[in-house]
Coordinates of N, CA and C and ligand atoms in Angstrom, one line a residue:
X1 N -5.7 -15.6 4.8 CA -5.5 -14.3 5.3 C -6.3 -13.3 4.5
X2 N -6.6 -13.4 3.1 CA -7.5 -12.5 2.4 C -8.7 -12.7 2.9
X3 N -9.4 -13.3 3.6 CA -10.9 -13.5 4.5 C -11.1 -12.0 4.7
X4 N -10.1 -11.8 5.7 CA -10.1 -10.5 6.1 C -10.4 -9.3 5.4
X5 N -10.3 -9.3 4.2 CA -9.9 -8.3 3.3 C -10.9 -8.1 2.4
X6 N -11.8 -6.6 2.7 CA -12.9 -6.7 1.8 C -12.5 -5.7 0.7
X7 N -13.0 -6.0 0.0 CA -13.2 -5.3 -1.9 C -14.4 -4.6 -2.1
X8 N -14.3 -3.5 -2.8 CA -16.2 -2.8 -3.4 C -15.2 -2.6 -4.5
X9 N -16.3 -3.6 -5.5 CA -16.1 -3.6 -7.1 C -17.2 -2.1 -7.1
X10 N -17.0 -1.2 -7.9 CA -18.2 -0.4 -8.5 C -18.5 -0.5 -10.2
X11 N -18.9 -0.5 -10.7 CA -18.6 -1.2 -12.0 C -20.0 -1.5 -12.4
X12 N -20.8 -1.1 -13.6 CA -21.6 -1.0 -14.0 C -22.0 -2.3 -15.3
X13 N -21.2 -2.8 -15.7 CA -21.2 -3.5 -16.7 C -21.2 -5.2 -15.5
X14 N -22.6 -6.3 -15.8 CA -22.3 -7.0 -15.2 C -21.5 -7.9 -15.3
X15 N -21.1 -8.4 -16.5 CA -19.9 -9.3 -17.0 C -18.5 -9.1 -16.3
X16 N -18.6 -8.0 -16.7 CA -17.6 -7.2 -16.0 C -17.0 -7.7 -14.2
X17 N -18.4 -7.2 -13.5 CA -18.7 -7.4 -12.4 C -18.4 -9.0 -12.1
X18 N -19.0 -10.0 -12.6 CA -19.0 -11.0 -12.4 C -17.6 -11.7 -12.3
X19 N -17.0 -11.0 -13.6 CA -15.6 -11.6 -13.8 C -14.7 -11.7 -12.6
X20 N -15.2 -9.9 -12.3 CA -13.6 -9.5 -11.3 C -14.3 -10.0 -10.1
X21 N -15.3 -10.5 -9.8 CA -15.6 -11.5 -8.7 C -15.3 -12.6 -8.4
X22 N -15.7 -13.2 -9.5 CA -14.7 -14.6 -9.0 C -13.6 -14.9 -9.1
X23 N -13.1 -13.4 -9.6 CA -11.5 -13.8 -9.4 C -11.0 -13.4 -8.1
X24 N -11.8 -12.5 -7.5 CA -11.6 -12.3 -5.9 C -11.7 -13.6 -5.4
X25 N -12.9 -13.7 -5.0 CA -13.2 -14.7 -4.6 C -12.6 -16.2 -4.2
X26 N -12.3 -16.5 -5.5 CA -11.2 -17.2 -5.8 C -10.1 -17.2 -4.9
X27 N -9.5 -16.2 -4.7 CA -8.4 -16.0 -4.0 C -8.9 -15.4 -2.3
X28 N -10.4 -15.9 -2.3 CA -10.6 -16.0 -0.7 C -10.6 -14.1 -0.8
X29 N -11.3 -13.3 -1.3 CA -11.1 -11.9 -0.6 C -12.6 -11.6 -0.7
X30 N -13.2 -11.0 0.1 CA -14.5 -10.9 0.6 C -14.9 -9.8 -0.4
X31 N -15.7 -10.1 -1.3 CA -16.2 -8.8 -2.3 C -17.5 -8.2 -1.9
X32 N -17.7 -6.5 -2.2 CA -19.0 -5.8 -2.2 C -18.9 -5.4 -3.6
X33 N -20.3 -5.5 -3.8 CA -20.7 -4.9 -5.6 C -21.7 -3.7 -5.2
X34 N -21.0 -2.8 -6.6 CA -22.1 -1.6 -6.8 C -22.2 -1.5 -8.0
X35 N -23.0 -1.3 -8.5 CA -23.7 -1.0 -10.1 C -23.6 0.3 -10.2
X36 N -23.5 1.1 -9.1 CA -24.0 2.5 -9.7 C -22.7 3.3 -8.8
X37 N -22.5 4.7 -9.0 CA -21.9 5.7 -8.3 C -22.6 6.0 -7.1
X38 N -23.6 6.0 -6.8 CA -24.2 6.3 -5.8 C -25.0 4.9 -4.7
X39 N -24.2 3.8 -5.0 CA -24.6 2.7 -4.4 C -23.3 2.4 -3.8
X40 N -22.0 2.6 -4.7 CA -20.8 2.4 -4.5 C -20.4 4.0 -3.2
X41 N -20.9 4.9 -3.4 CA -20.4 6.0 -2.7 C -21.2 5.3 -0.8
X42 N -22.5 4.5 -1.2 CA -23.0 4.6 -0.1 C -22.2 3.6 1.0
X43 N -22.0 1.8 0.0 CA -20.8 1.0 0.3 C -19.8 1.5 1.1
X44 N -19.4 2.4 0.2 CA -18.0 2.6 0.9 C -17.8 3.2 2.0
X45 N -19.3 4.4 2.2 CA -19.4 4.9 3.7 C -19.5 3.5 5.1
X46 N -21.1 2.8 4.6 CA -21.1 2.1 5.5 C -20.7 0.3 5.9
X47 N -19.5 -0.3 4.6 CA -18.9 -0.9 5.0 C -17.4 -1.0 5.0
X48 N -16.9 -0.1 5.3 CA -15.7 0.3 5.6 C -14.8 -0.8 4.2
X49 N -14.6 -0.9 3.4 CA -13.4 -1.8 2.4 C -12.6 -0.9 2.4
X50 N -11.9 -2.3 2.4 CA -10.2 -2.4 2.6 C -9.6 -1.9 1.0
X51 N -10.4 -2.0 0.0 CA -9.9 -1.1 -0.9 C -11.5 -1.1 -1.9
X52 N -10.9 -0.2 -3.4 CA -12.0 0.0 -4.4 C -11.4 -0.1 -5.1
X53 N -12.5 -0.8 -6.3 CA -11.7 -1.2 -7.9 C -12.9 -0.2 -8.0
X54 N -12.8 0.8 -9.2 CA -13.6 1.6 -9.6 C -13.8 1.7 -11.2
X55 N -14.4 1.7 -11.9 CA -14.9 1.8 -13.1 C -15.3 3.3 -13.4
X56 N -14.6 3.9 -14.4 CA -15.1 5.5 -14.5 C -16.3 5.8 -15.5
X57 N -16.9 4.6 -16.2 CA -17.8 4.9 -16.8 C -18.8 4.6 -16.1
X58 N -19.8 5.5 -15.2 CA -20.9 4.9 -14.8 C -22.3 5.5 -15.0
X59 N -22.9 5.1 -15.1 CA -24.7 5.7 -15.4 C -24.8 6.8 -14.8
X60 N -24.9 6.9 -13.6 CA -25.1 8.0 -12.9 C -24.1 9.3 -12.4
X61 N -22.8 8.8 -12.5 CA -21.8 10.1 -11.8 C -20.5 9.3 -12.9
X62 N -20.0 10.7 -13.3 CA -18.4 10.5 -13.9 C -17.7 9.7 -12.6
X63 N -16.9 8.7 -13.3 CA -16.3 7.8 -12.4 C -15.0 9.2 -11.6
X64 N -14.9 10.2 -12.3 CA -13.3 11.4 -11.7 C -14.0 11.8 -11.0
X65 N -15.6 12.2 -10.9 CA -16.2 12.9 -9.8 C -16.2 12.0 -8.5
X66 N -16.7 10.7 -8.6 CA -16.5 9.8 -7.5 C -15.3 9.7 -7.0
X67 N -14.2 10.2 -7.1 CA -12.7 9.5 -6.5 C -13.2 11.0 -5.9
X68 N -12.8 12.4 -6.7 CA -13.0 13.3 -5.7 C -13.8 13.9 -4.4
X69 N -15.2 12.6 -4.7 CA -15.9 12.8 -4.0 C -15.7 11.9 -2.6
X70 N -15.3 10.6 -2.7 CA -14.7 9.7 -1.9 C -13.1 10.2 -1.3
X71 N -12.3 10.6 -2.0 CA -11.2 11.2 -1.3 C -11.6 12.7 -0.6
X72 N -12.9 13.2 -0.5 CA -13.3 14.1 1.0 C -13.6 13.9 2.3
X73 N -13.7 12.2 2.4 CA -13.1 11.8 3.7 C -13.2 10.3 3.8
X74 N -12.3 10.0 2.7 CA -11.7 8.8 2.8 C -10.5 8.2 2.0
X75 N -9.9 7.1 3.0 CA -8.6 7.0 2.5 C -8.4 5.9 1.9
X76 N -9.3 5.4 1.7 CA -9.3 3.7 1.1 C -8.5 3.2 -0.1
X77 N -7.8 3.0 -0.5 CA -6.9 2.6 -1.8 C -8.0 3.0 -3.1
X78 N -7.5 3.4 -4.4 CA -8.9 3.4 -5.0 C -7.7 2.6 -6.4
X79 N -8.3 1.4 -7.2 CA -7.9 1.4 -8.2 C -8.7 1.9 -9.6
X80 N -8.6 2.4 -10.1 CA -9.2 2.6 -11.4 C -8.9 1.7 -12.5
X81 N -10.5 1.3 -13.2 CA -10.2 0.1 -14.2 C -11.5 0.8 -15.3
X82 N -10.7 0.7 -16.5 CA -11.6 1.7 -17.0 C -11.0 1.3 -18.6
X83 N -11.7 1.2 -19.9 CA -11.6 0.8 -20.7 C -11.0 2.6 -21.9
X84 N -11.0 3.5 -20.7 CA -10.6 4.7 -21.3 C -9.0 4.3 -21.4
X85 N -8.2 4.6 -22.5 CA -7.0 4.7 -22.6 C -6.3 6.2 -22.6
X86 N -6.8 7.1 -22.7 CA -5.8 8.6 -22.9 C -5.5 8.4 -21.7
X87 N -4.0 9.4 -21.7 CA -3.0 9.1 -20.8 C -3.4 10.3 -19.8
X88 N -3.7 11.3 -20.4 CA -4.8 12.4 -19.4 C -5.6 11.9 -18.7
X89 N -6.3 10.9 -19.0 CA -7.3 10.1 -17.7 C -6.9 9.7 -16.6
X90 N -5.6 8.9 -17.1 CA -4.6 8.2 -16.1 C -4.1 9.4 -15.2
X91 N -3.4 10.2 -16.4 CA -3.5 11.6 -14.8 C -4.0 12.1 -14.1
X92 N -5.3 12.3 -14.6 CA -6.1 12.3 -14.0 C -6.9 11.9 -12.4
X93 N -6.9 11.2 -12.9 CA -7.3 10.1 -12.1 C -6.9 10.3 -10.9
X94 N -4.6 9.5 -10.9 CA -4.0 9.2 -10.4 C -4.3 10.7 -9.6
X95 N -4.0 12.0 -10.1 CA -4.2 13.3 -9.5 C -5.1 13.7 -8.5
X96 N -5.9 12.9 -8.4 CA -7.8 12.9 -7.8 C -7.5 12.3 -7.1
X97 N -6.3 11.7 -6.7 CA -6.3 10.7 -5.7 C -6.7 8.8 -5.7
X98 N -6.9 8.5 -7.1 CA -6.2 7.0 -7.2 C -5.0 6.1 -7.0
X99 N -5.2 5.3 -6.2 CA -3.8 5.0 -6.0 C -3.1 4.1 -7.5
X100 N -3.8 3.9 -8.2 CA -3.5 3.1 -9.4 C -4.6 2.8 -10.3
X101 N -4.4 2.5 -11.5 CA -5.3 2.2 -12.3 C -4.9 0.6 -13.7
X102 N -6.2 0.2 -13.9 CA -5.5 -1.0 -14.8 C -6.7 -0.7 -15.7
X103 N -6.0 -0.4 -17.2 CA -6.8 -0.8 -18.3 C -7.8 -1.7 -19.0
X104 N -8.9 -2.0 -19.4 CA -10.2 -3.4 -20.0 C -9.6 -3.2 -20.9
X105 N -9.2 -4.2 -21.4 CA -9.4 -5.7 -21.0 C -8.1 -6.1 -20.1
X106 N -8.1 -6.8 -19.2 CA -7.1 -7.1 -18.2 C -7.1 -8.5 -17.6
X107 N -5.7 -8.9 -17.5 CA -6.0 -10.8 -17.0 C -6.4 -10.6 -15.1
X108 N -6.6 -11.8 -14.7 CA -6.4 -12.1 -13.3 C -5.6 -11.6 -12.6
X109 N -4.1 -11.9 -13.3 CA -2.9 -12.3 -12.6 C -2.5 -10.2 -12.0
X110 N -2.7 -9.6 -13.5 CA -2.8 -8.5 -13.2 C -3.8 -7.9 -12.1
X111 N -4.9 -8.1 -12.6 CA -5.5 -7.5 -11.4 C -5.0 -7.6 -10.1
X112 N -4.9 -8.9 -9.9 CA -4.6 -9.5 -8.0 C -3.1 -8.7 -7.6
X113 N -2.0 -8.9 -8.8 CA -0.9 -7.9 -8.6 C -1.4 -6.7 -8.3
X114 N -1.4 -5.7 -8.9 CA -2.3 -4.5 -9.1 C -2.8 -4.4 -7.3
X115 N -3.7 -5.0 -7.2 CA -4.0 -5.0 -5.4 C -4.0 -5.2 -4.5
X116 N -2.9 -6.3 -5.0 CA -1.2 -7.1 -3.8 C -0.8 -5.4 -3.6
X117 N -0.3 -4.9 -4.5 CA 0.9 -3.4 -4.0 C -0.3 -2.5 -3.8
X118 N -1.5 -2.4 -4.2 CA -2.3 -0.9 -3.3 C -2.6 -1.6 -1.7
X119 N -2.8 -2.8 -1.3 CA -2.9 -3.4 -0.4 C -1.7 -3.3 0.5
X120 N -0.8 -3.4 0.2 CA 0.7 -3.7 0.6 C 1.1 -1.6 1.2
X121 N 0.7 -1.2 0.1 CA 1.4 0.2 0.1 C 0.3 1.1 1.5
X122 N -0.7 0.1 1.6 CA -1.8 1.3 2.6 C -1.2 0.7 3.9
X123 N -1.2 -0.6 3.8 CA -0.8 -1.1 5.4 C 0.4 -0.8 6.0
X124 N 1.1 -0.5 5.3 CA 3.0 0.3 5.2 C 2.3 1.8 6.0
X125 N 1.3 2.6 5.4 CA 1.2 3.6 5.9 C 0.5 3.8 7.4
X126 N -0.6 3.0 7.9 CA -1.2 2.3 8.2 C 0.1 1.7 9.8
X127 N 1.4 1.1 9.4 CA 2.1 0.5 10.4 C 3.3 1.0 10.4
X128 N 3.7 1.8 9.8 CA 4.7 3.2 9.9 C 5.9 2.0 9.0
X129 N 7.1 2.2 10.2 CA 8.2 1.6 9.4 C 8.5 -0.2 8.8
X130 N 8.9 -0.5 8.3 CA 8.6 -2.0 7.5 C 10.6 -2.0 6.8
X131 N 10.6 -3.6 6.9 CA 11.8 -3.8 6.5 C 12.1 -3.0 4.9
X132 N 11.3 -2.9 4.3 CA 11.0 -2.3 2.7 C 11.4 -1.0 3.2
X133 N 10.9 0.0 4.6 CA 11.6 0.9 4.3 C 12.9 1.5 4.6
X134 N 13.7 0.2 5.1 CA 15.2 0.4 4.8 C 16.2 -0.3 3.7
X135 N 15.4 -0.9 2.5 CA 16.3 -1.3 1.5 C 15.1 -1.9 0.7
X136 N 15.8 -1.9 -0.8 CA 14.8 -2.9 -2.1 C 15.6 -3.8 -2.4
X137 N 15.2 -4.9 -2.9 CA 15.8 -6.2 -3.7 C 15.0 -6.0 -4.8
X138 N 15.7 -6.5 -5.6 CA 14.3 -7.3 -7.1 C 15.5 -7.5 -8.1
X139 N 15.7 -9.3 -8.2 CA 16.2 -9.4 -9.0 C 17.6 -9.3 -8.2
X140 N 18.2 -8.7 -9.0 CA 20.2 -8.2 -9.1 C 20.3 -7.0 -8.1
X141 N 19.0 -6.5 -8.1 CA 19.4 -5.1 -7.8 C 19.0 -5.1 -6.5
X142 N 19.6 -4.1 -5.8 CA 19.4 -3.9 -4.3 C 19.7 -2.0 -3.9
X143 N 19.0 -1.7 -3.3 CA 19.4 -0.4 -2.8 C 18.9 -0.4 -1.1
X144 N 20.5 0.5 -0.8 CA 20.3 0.9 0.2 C 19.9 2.5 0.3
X145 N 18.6 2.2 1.6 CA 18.2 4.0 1.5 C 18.8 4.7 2.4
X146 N 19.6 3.8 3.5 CA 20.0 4.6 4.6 C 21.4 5.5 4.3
X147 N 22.2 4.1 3.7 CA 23.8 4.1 2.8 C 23.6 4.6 1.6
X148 N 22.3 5.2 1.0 CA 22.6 5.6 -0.7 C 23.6 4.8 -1.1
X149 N 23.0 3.2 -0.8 CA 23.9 2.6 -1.5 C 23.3 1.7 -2.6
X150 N 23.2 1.5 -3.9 CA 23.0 1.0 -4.9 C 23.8 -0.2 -5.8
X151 N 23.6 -1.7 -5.6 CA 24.5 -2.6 -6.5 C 23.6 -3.3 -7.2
X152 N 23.9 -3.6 -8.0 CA 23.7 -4.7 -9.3 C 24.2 -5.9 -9.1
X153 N 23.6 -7.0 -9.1 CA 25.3 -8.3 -9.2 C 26.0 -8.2 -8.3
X154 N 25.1 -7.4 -7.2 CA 26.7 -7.2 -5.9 C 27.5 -6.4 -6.3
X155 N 27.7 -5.4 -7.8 CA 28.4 -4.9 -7.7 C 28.2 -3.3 -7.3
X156 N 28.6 -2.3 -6.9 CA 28.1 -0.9 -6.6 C 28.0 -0.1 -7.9
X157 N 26.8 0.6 -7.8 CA 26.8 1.7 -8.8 C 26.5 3.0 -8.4
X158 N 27.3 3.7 -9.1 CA 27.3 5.2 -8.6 C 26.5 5.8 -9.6
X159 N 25.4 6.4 -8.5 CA 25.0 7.5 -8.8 C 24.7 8.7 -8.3
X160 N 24.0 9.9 -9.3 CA 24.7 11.2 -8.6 C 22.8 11.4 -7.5
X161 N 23.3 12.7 -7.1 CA 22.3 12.4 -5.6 C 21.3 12.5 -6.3
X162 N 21.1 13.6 -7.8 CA 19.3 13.9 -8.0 C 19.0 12.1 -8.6
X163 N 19.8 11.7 -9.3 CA 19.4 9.7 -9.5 C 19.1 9.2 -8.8
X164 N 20.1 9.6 -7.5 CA 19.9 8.1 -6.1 C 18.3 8.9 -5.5
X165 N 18.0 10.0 -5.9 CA 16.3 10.4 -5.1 C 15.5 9.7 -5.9
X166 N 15.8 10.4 -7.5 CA 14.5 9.2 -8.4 C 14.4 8.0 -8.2
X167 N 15.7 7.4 -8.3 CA 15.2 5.9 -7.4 C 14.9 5.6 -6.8
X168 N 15.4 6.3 -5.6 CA 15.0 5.4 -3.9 C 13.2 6.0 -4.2
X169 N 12.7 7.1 -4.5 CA 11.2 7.5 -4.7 C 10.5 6.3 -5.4
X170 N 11.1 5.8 -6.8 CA 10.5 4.8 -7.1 C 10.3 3.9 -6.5
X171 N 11.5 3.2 -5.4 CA 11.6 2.2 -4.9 C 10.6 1.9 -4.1
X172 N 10.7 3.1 -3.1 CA 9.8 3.1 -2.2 C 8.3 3.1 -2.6
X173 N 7.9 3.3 -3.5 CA 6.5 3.2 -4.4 C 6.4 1.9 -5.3
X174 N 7.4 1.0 -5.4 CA 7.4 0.0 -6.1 C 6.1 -0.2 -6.5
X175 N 5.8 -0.6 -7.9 CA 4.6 -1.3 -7.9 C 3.1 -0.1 -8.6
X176 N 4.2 0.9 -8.2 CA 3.0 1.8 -8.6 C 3.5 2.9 -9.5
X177 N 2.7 3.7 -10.6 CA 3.6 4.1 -11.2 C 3.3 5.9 -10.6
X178 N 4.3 6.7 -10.6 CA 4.9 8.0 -10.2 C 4.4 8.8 -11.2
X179 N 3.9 10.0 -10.8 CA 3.5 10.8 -12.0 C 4.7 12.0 -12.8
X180 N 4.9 12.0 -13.9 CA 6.2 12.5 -14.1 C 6.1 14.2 -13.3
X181 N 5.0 14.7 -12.8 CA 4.9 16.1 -11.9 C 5.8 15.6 -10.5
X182 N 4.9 15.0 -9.9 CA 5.0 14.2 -8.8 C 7.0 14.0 -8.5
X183 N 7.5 13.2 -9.6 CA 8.6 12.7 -9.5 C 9.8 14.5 -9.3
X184 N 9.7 15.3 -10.1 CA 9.9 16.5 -10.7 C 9.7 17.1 -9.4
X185 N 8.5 17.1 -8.6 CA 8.7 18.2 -7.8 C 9.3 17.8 -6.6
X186 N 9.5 16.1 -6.5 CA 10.0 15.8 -5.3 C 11.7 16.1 -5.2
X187 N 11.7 16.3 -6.8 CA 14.3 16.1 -6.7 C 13.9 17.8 -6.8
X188 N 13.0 18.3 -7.5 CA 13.6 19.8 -7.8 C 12.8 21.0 -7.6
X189 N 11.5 20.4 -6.7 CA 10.9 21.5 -5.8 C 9.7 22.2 -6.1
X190 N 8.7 22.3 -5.7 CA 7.5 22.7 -6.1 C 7.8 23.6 -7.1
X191 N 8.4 24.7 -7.3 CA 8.7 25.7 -8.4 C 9.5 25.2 -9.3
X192 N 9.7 23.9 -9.9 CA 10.5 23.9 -10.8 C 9.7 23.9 -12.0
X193 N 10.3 24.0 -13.0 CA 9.6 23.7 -14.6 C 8.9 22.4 -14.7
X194 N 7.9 22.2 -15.5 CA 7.6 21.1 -14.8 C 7.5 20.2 -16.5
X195 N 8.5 20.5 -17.2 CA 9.3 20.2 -18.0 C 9.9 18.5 -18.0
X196 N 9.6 17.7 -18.7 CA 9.8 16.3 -18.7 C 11.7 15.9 -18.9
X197 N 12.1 17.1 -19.8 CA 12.9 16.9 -20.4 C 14.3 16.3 -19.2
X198 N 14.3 17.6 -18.3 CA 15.6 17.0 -17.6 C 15.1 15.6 -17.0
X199 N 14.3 15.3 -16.4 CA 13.6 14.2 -15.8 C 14.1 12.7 -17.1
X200 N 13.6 13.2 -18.1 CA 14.4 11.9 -19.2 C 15.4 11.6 -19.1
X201 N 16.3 12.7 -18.9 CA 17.9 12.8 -19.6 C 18.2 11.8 -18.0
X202 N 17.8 12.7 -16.6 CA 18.0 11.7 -15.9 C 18.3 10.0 -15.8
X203 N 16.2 10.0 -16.3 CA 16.4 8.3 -16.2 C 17.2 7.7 -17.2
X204 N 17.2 8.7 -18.3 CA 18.2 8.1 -19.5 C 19.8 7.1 -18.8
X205 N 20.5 8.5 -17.9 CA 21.4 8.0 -17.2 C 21.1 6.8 -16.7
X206 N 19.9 6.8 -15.6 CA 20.2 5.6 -14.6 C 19.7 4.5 -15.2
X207 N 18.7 4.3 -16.4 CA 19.0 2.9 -17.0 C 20.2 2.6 -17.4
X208 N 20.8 3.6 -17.8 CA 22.2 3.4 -18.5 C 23.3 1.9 -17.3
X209 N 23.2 2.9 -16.0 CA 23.7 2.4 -14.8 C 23.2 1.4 -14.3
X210 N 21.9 1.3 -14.2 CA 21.1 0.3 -13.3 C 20.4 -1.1 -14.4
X211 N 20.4 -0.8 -15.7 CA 19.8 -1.5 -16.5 C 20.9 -2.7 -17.1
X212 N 20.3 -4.0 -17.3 CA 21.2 -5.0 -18.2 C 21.5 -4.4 -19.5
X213 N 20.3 -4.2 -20.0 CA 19.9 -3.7 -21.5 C 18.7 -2.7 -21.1
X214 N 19.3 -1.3 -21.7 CA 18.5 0.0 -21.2 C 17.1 0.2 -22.0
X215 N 17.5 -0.7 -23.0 CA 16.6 -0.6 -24.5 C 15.1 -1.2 -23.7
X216 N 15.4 -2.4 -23.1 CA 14.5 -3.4 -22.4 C 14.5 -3.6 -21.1
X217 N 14.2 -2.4 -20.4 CA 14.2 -1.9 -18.6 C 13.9 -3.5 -18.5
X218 N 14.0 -3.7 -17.5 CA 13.3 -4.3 -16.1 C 13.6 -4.2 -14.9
X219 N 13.8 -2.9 -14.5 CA 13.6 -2.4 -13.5 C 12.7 -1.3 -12.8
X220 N 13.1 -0.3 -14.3 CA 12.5 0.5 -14.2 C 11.0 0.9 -15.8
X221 N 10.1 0.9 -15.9 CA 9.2 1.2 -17.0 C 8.3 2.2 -17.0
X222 N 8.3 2.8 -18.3 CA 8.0 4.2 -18.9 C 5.9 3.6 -18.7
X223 N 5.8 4.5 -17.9 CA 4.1 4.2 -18.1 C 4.3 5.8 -19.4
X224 N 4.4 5.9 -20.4 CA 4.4 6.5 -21.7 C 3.0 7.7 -21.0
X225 N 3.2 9.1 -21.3 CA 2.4 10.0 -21.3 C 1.9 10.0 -19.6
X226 N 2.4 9.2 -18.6 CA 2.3 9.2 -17.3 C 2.9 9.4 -16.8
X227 N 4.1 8.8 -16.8 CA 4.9 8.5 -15.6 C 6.2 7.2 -15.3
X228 N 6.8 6.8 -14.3 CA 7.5 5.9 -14.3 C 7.1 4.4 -13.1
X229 N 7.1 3.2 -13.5 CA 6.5 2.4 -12.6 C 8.1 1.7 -12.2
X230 N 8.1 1.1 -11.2 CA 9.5 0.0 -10.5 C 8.5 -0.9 -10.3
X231 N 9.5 -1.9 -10.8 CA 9.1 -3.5 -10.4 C 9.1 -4.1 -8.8
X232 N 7.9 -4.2 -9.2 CA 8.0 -4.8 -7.3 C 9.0 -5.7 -6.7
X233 N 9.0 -5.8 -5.8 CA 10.4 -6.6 -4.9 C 10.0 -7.9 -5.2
X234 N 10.7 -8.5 -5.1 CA 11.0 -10.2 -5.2 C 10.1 -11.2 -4.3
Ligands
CA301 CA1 -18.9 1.2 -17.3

């Protein structure tokens, strides 16, 4: 089925390049390569892919100017893979319109995940409603979005409405992580403070509720100085 499915690596570094090729490849997905910002900008006009792995260091153009310059008329998934770690980048980024990003050094398994859910999340938009958008599994846990209904173990957990939004928002994004703005203005409204603090105290609660051991999520994870990511479905 991935035949179908073309890739434009942009990525300046050839090792680099080569790597995240045959790990495509490998898994049957039709790759385009660009070395440069402006080989990758031209790619992605005239062969339409199905997504972009993007690299922000490039010779020619800041990798944050390319997303802004590609999201002027286009909608392509974009992941960002970038050996930059500050968490401002990642916001960055994600802000400019990436749908995700994964840090160098990175294994396989990650990457292919990583573009299972931007892949997954465009075709959802792409084919309107999907069994995902009437309930989550993963694991123990299950939510309903229609019933605000939430169990663990089959058993129900209550939570209050601004919790059951943070979650069902995560849910529905599985896989990708939420920017703590983003999350903030969806429960409390474009003018709210945009203040981390209540947003903690919240999730504080619902790991409390939704978590085995809150200490050691696995449901829900702190991308630290970003945001919050949900574990994909089962
Ligand atoms: Ca580079």
């Amino acid at each position: 089925m991935n035949q179908m499915i073309r890739i434009l690596v942009i990525e300046d570094e050839k090792n680099i390049r080569n790597f995240i090729t045959s790990v495509l490849t490998s898994q049957h997905y039709q790759v385009l390569s660009a070395a440069t910002a402006r080989d990758g900008l031209s790619q992605a006009a005239s062969q339409c892919p199905d997504l972009i792995l993007l690299d922000l260091g490039l010779p020619d153009m800041d990798g944050m100017k390319l997303i802004t310059r590609l999201r002027e008329w286009n909608s392509t998934p974009i992941i960002v893979i970038s050996a930059r770690i500050q968490e401002d980048d990642k916001v960055q980024a994600l802000d400019q319109g990436a749908d995700d990003y994964i840090t160098k050094p990175f294994g396989n398994s990650e990457l292919l995940a990583r573009i299972r859910t931007a892949l997954r999340h465009s075709s959802q938009l792409q084919n309107g409603s999907s069994a995902s958008e009437r309930s989550y599994h993963s694991g123990g846990l299950t939510i309903d979005f229609e019933k605000h209904l939430v169990t663990r173990d089959g058993k129900e957990i209550h939570l209050t409405q601004n919790e059951f939004k943070i979650v069902a928002l995560l849910a529905k994004n599985c896989g990708r992580v939420l920017l703590y703005d983003r999350l903030i203005e969806h429960i409390w409204g474009p003018y709210s403070e945009s203040d981390n603090t209540i947003l903690r105290v919240n999730m504080a609660n619902i790991r409390r509720k939704i978590e085995p051991n809150p200490a050691e999520p696995i449901y829900i994870f702190t991308e630290i100085g970003v945001g919050y990511r949900m574990a994909e479905e089962d």
